[in-house]
XYZ file of C-alpha atoms in Angstrom:
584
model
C 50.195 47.555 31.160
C 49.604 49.118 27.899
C 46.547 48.096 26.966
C 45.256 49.376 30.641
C 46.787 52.634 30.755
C 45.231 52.880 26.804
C 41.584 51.871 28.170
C 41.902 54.704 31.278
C 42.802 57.342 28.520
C 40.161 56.629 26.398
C 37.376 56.809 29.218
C 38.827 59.844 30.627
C 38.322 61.462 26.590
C 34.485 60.524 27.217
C 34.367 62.165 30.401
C 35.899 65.409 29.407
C 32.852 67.108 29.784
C 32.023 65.746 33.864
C 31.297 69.066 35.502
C 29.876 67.573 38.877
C 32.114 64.685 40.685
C 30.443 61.463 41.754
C 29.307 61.956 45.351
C 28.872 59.634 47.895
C 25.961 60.495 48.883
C 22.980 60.625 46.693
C 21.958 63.905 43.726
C 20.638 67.012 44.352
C 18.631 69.065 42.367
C 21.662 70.519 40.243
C 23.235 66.827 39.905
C 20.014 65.525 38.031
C 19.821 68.544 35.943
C 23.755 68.257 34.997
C 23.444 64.641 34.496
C 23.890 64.794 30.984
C 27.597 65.798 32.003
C 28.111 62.868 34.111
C 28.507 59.859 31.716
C 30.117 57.986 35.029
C 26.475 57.550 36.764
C 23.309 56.405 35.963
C 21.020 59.075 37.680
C 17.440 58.603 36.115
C 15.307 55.985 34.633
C 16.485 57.159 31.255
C 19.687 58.270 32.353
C 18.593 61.628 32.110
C 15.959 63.963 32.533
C 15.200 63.805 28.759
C 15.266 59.901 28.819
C 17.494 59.708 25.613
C 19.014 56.887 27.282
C 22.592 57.544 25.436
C 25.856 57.798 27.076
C 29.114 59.511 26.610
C 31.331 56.484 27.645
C 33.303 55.148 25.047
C 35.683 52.710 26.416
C 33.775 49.886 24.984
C 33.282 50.115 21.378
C 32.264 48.697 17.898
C 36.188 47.137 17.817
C 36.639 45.988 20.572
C 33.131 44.273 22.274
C 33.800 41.257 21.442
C 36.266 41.294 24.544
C 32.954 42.244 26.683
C 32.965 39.435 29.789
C 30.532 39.386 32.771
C 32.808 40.623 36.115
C 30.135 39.852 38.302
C 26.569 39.062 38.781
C 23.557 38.718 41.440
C 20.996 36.557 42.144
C 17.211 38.616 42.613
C 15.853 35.344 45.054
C 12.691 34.825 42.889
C 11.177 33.224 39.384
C 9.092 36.711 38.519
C 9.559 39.246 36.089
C 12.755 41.575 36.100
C 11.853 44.998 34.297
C 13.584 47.502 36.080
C 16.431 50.206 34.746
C 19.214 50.230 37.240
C 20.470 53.574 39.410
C 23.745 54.048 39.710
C 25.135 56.684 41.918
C 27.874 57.570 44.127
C 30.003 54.148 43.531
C 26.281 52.266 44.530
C 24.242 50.431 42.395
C 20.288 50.113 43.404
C 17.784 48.034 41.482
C 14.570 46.435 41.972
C 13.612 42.613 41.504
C 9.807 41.078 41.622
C 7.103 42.281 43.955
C 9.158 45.588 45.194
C 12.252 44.378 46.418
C 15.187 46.934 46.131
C 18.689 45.487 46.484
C 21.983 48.169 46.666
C 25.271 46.921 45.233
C 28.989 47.735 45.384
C 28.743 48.705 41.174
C 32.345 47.764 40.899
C 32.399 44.526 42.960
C 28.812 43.156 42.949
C 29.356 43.434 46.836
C 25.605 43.388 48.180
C 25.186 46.117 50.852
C 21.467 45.656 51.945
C 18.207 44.584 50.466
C 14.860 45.795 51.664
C 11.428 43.468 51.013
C 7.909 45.010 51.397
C 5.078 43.277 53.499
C 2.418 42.392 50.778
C -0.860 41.789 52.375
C -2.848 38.873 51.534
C -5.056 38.607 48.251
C -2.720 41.796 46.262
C -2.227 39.432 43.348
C -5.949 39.545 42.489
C -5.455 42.775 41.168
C -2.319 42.766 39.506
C -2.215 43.234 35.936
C 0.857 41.583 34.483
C 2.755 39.774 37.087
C 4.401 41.790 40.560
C 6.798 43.760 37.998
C 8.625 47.187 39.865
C 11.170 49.119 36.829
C 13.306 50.418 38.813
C 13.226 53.499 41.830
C 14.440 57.152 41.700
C 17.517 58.749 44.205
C 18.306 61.797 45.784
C 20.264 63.305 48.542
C 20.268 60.552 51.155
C 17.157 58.426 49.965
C 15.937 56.106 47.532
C 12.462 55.871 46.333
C 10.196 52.703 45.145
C 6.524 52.418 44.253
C 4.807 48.897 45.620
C 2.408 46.486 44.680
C -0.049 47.885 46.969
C 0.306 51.402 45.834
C 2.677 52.610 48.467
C 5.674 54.952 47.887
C 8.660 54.410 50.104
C 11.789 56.715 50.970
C 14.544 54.029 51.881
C 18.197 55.400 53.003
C 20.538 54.930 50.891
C 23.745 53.548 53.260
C 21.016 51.120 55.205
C 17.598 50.102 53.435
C 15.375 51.474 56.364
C 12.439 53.372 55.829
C 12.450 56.651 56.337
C 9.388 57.486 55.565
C 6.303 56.289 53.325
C 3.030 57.002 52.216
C 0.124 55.261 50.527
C -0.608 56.205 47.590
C -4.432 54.534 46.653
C -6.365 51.978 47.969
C -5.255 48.854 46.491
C -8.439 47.256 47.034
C -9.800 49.132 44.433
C -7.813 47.873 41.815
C -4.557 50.294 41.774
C -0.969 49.394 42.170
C 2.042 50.816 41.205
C 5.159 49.388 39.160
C 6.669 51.972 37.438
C 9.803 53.881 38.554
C 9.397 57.059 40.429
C 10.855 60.585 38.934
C 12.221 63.197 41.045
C 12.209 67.028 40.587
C 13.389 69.805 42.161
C 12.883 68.274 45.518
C 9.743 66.563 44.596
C 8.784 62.607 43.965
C 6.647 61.993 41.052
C 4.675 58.653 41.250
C 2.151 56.918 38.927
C -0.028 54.347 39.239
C -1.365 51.341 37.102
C -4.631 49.470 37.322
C -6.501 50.318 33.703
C -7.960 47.161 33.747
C -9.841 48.034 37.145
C -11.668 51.403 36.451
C -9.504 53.606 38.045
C -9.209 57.234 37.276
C -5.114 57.934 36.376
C -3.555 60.571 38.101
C 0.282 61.741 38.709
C 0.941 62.892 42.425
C 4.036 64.945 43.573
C 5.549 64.379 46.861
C 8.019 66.658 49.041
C 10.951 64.205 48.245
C 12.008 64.837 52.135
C 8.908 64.538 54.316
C 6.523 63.228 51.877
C 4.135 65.576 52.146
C 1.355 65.563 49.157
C 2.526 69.113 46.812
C -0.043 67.933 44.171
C -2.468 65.873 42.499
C -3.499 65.978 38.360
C -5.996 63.777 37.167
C -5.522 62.736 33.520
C -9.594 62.611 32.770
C -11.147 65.669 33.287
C -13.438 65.989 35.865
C -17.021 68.691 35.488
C -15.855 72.132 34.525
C -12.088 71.044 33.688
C -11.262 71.105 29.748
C -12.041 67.970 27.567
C -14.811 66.609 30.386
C -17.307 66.872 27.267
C -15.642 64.125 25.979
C -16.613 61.837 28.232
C -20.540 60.927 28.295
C -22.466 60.933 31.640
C -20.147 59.154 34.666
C -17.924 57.206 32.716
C -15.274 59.571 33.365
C -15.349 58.007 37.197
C -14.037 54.643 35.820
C -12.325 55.860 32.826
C -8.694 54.509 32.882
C -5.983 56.542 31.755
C -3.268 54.992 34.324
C 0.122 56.688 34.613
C 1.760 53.198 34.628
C 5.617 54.019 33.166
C 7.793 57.244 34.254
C 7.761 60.194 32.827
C 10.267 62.877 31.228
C 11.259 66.606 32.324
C 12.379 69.391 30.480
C 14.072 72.153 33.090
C 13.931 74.916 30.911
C 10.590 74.859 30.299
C 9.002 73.458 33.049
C 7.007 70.837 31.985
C 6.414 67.479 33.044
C 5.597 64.850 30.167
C 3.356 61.528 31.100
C 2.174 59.420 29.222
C -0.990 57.780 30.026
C -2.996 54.329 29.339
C -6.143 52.947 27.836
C -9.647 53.717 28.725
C -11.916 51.781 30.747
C -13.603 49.698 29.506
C -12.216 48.645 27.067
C -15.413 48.584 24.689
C -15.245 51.965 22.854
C -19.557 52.241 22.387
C -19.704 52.541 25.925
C -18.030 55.270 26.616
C -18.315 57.745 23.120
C -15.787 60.371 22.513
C -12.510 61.031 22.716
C -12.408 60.193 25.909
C -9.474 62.802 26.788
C -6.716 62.414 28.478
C -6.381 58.192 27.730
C -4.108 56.772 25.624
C -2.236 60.116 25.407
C 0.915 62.356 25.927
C 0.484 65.096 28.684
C 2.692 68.186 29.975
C 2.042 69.533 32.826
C 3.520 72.317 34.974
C 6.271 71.123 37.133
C 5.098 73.564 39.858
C 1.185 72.889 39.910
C 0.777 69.674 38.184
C -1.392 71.954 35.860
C -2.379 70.150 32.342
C -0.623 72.739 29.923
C -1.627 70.116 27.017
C -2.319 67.251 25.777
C -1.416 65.020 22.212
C -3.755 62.333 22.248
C -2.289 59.228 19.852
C -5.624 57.232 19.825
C -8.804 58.846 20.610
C -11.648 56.736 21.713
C -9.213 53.983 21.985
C -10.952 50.354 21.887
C -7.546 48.824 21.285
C -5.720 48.728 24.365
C -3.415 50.929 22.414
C -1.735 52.951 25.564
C 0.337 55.212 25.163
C 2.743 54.935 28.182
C 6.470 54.411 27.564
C 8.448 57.499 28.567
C 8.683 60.121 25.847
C 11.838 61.254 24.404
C 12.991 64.725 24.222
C 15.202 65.670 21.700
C 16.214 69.245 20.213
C 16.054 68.559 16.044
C 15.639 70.743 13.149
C 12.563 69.654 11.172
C 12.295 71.157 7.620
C 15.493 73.220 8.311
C 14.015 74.824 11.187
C 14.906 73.986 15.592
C 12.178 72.218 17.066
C 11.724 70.996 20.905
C 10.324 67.575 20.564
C 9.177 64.690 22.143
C 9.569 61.554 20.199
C 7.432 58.351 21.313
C 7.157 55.298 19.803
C 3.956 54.274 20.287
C 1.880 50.728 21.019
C -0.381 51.571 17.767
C 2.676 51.260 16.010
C 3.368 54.412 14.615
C 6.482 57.035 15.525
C 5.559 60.231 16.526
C 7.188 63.762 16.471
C 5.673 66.382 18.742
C 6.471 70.291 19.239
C 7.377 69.628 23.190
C 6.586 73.248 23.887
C 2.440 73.256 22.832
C 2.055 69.862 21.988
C 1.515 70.629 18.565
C 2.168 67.210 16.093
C 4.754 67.194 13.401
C 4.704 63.761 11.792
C 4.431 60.562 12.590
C 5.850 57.376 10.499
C 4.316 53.545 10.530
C 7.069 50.969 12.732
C 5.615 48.273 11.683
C 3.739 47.091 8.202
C 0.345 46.260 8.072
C -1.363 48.547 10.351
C -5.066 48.144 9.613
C -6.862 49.807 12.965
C -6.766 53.432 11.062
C -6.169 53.637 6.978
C -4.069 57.070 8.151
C -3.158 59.977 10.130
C -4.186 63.254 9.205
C -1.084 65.150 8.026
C -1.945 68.560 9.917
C -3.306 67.055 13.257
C -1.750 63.372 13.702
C -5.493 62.630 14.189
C -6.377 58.849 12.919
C -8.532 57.737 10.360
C -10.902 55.126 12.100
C -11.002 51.405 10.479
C -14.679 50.978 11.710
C -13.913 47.317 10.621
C -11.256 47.060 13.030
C -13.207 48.338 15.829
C -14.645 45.800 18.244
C -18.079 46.985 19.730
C -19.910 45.416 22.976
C -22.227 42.965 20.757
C -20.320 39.453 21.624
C -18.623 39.790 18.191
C -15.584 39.147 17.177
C -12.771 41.452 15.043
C -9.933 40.415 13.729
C -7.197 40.399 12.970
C -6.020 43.831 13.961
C -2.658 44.944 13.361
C -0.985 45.609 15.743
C -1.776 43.118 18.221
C -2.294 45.195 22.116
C 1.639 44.618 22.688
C 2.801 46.794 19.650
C 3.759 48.277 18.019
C 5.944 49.478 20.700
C 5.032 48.806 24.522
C 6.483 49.869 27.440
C 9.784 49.227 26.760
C 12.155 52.473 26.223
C 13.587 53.169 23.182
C 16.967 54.949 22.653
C 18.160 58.546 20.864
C 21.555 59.663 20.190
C 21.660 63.135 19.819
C 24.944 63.121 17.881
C 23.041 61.406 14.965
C 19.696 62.172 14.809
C 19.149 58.209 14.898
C 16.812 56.511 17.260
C 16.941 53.004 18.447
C 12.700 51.515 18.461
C 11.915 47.952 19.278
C 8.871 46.737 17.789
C 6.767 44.108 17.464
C 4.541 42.898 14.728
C 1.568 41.210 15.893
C -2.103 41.103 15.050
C -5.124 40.151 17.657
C -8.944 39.055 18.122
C -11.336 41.093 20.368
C -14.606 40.299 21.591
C -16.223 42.683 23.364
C -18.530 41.382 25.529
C -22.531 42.674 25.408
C -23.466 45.393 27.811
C -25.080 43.238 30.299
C -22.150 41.292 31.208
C -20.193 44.251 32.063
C -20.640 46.038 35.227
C -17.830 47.963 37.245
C -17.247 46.487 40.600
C -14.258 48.083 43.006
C -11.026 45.938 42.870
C -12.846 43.731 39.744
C -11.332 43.393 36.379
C -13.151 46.215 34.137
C -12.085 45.306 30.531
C -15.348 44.130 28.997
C -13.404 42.319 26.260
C -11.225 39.069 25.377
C -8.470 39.016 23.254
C -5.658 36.815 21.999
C -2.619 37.288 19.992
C -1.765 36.237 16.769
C 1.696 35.738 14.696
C 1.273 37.404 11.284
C 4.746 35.656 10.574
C 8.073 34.061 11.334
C 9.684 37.267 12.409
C 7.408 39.353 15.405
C 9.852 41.234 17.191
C 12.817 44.094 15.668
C 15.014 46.472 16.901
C 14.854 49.121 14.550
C 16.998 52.063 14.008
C 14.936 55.521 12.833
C 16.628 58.636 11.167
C 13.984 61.008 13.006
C 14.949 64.332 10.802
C 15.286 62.243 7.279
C 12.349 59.976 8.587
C 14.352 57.186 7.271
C 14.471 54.189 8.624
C 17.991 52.865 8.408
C 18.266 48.840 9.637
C 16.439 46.398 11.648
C 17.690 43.419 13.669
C 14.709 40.731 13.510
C 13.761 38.398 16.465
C 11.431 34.974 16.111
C 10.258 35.941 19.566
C 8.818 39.387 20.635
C 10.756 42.302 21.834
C 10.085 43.359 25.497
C 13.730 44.429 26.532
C 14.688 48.483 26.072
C 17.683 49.620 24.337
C 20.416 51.588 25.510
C 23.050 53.696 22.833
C 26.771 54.999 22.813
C 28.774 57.549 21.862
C 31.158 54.911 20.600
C 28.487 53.809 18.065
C 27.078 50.558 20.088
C 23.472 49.542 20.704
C 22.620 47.072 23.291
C 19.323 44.959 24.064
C 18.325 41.907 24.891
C 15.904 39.178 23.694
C 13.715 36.275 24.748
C 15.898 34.015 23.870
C 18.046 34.903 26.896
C 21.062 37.187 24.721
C 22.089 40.386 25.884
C 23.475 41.533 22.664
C 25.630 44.680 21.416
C 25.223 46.034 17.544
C 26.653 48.341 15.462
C 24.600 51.080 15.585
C 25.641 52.570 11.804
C 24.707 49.227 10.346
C 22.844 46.913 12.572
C 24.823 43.917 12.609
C 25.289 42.036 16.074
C 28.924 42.050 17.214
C 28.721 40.228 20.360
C 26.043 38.614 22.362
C 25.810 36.246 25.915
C 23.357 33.823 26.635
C 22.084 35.294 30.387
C 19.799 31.764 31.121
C 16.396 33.789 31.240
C 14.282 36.159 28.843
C 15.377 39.847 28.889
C 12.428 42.086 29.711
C 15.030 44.952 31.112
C 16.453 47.864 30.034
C 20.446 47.991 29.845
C 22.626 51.025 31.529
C 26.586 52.137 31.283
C 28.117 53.596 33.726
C 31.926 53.847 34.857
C 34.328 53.627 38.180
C 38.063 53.623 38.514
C 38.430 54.232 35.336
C 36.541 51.225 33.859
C 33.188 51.315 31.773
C 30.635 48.695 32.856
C 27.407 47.634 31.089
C 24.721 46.060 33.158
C 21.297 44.405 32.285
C 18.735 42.429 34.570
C 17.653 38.883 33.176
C 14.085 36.806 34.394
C 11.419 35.988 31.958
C 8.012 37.435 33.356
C 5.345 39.923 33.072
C 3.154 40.335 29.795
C 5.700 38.801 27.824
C 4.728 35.312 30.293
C 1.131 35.276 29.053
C 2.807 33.695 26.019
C 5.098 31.609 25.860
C 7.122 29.872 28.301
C 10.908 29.514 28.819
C 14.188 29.187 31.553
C 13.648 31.579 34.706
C 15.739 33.376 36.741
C 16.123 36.416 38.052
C 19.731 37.526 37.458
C 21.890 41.128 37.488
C 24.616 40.729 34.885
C 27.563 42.718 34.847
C 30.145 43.178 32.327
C 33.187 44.941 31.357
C 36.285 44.417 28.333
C 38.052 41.325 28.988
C 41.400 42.216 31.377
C 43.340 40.260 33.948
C 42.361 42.840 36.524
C 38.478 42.082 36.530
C 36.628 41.152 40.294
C 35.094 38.756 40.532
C 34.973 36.041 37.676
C 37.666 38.196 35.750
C 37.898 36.785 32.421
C 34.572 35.403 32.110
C 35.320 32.638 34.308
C 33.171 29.926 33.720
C 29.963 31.735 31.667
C 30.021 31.409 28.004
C 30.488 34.141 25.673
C 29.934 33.790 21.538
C 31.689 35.896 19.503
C 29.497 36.301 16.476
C 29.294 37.339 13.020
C 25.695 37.974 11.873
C 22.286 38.650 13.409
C 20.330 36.839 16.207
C 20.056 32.738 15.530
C 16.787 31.762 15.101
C 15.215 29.122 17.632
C 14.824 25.592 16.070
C 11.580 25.019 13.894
């Protein structure tokens, strides 16, 4: 009796600061904005608005996680890809599997309450990317929102699963779809879409999060007489790319929206000269109008399929002494970057990985690269290699994690290299709906080790520790106020760490490859860590393993615990050291 009262106290220190009670019904405007204050939920894709992805909770900590035990856990009913971030709000848990499906949860009992599954009309997986992914959907009020294969977005409610209303988004003929997570704002539903391999034009729209209702519409490449259309040469902007495939961040105070966007089309650089403005980029725009109020772009003229989509972080730092807004992103040309959030103006940037060889530097003033023409494949039938990083990272979509407390950010990488051949001019011709890349490519070890989670003092720009993985990294990372870091690896272990010194404390072997991003949230007084486990997606293109498609939940070992309580019959390892290698 103790020990329990001892692990209610210490929960209730690390939710001093709750200002808004967990509702039964969904957020409102002021809940999302206060959601910093509300370690107990989950409320965003990134937890909050600033997608720091850090929590308050401190019931489980560097001491005592080796008593971490899955309570309970959920079968997704497929074999695809699990990428999604769960929500959890108002005692409920919602989450997305493969191809759409969103599934709501009892968070403290694993209790399923409904699931909903989308019609997908015949011949959709012809123009799917990297396998029928979804990361996760967005709530507020009374509904919950989820972007579909076929580029729909869909208002469920939140005590039934029945659609309360829905729109389509594109045409998904034409090559577009949508996987990421929607973001809501002040009573709006943000939505991206993918399909940069098809010649689409990116855009973000804004819906009236009640009706539906289109509010607005920005394109991320300029169209004739809108700034940074000169960089585009005759009607390639009409096929350029630039897909808003990932969610993006919000800063309330000043307005802005950040997105990031993806690679041109096609991928050949020659064929397309310029910049090509707004691809493989960081944009803000007015949260109001949708209004570009400016852009960062990481990789002009990209020919690397370097994009630069994973949700920005924003953090409030002192650089040189001084307070800065920033937005930190970790980037798939593996570098680090530090922007002024406010203008968009670039502060510094640091390597992730060794031996980048696509640029021989940024300039120190601008953040502008240094072309490698070496490393730049052309559309001659020729091929480069081998470029560093390989097209995966660097960093790809997978979120990374700040704590504000320490200035210290979490980054997985991975260190790869890759041969492209672009193919001649002839031989590539944009057709609606048809693959648009007009280059091959293939991936290429550079070593035993390809994937690390690093951890990155942002205002020393020191990096502190790395945790190395045979396999690549494709799971995000979540961080606590008690000093944890969790992630998960191909290998199939969800893993904590010491986030002062890197070393693993605990880990669980979940049957399947982590591709997911972890959350913590707590009810009745209990913290609870959850993390979704199926090998799929990019990450399949490569190597092949166990599937499943799995929600594990778990909390400190007690005698109290639903449903398996005490880890029942799955197996838990109580280590000392990092990661074990697989078998040569």
């Amino acid at each position: 009796m103790i020990r329990a009262v001892r692990r209610h106290l210490s929960i209730a220190v690390a939710c001093a600061t709750l200002s808004l009670p967990a509702l039964a019904g969904g957020p409102s405007d002021a809940a999302l904005v206060a959601a910093p204050r509300n370690p107990t939920e989950w409320l965003n894709y990134g937890r909050t608005y600033d997608n720091q992805r850090f929590s308050l909770l401190s019931q489980i900590t560097p001491k005592n996680v080796k008593q971490l035990r899955p309570v309970w856990t959920a079968g997704l009913g497929s074999l695809d890809g699990l990428e999604a971030t769960p929500i959890v709000s108002g005692g409920k848990m919602f989450v997305t599997g493969a191809h759409s499906h969103v599934f709501a949860f009892d968070a403290a009992t694993g209790d399923r309450l409904w699931h909903w599954a989308p019609e997908e009309p015949e011949g959709l997986g012809t123009v799917l990317c990297c396998g029928p992914v979804n990361r996760g959907v967005a709530v507020y009020e009374n509904l919950v929102y989820v972007l579909t294969l076929d580029a729909r977005i869909v208002a469920l409610d939140r005590d039934k699963g029945t659609v309360v209303w829905e729109k389509v988004i594109h045409d998904w003929k034409q090559g577009v779809s949508a996987t990421g997570a929607p973001l809501v704002v002040k009573g709006m539903v943000l939505a991206g879409i993918a399909g940069g391999e098809y010649g689409v034009r990116g855009y973000v729209r804004a819906y009236d999060a009640k009706t539906g209702a289109e509010r607005w519409t920005t394109y991320t490449i300029p169209g004739p007489g809108e700034p940074g259309h000169d960089t585009w040469p005759g009607d390639t902007w009409k096929t350029g790319g630039g897909a808003t495939w990932q969610t993006g961040a919000y800063d309330p105070a000043l307005g802005l929206v950040y997105w990031g966007t993806s690679n041109p089309g096609p991928w050949t650089p020659d064929l397309r000269t310029g910049d090509n403005r707004w691809t493989s980029s960081l944009i803000a725009m007015d949260v109001d109008t949708g209004k570009i109020r400016w852009g960062f772009q990481y990789t002009p003229n990209d020919g690397w399929d370097y994009d630069g989509n994973n949700a920005p972080i924003l953090a409030d730092i002192k650089v040189d002494g001084k307070p800065v807004k920033a937005a930190l992103q970790t980037n798939r040309n593996g570098f680090f970057y530090v922007l002024d959030r406010t203008d968009g103006r670039f502060i510094h940037a640091t390597p992730t990985i060794d031996g980048i060889n696509w640029t021989t530097g940024l300039d120190p003033v601008t953040g502008r690269p240094k072309i490698n023409e070496a490393m730049k494949p052309k559309a001659d039938g020729k091929k480069v290699m081998p470029i560093v990083p390989g097209l995966e990272g660097g960093t790809n979509w997978f979120p990374m994690a700040f704590n504000p407390e320490t200035g210290v950010a979490f980054v997985p990488t991975n260190t790869w290299a890759m041969a492209l051949t672009g193919y001649k001019p002839e031989d590539i011709k944009y057709e609606p709906g048809q693959v648009y890349m007009g280059m091959d490519y293939k991936m290429h070890r550079t070593g035993e080790t390809v994937g690390r989670w690093r951890a990155y003092d942002v205002q020393k720009k020191k990096w502190l520790w790395e945790i190395a993985s045979p396999l690549p990294v494709f799971a995000g990372v979540l961080a606590t106020k008690s000093g944890l870091m969790f992630s998960g690896d191909q290998q199939g272990f969800f893993f904590a760490a010491d986030a002062k010194t890197g070393k693993v404390l605990w880990k669980h072997q979940t049957g399947s490859g982590i591709n997911a991003s972890p959350i913590t949230y707590a009810i009745g007084g209990r913290q609870y860590v959850a993390i979704l486990s199926g090998l799929g997606g990019d990450v399949g293109f490569y190597f092949k393993g166990p599937k499943n498609a799995s929600l594990m939940v778990y909390a400190l070992d007690n005698h109290d615990a639903v449903g398996h309580g005490k880890g029942g019959s799955f197996p838990v390892e109580d280590i000392d050291g990092a990661l074990t290698p697989l078998p040569k």
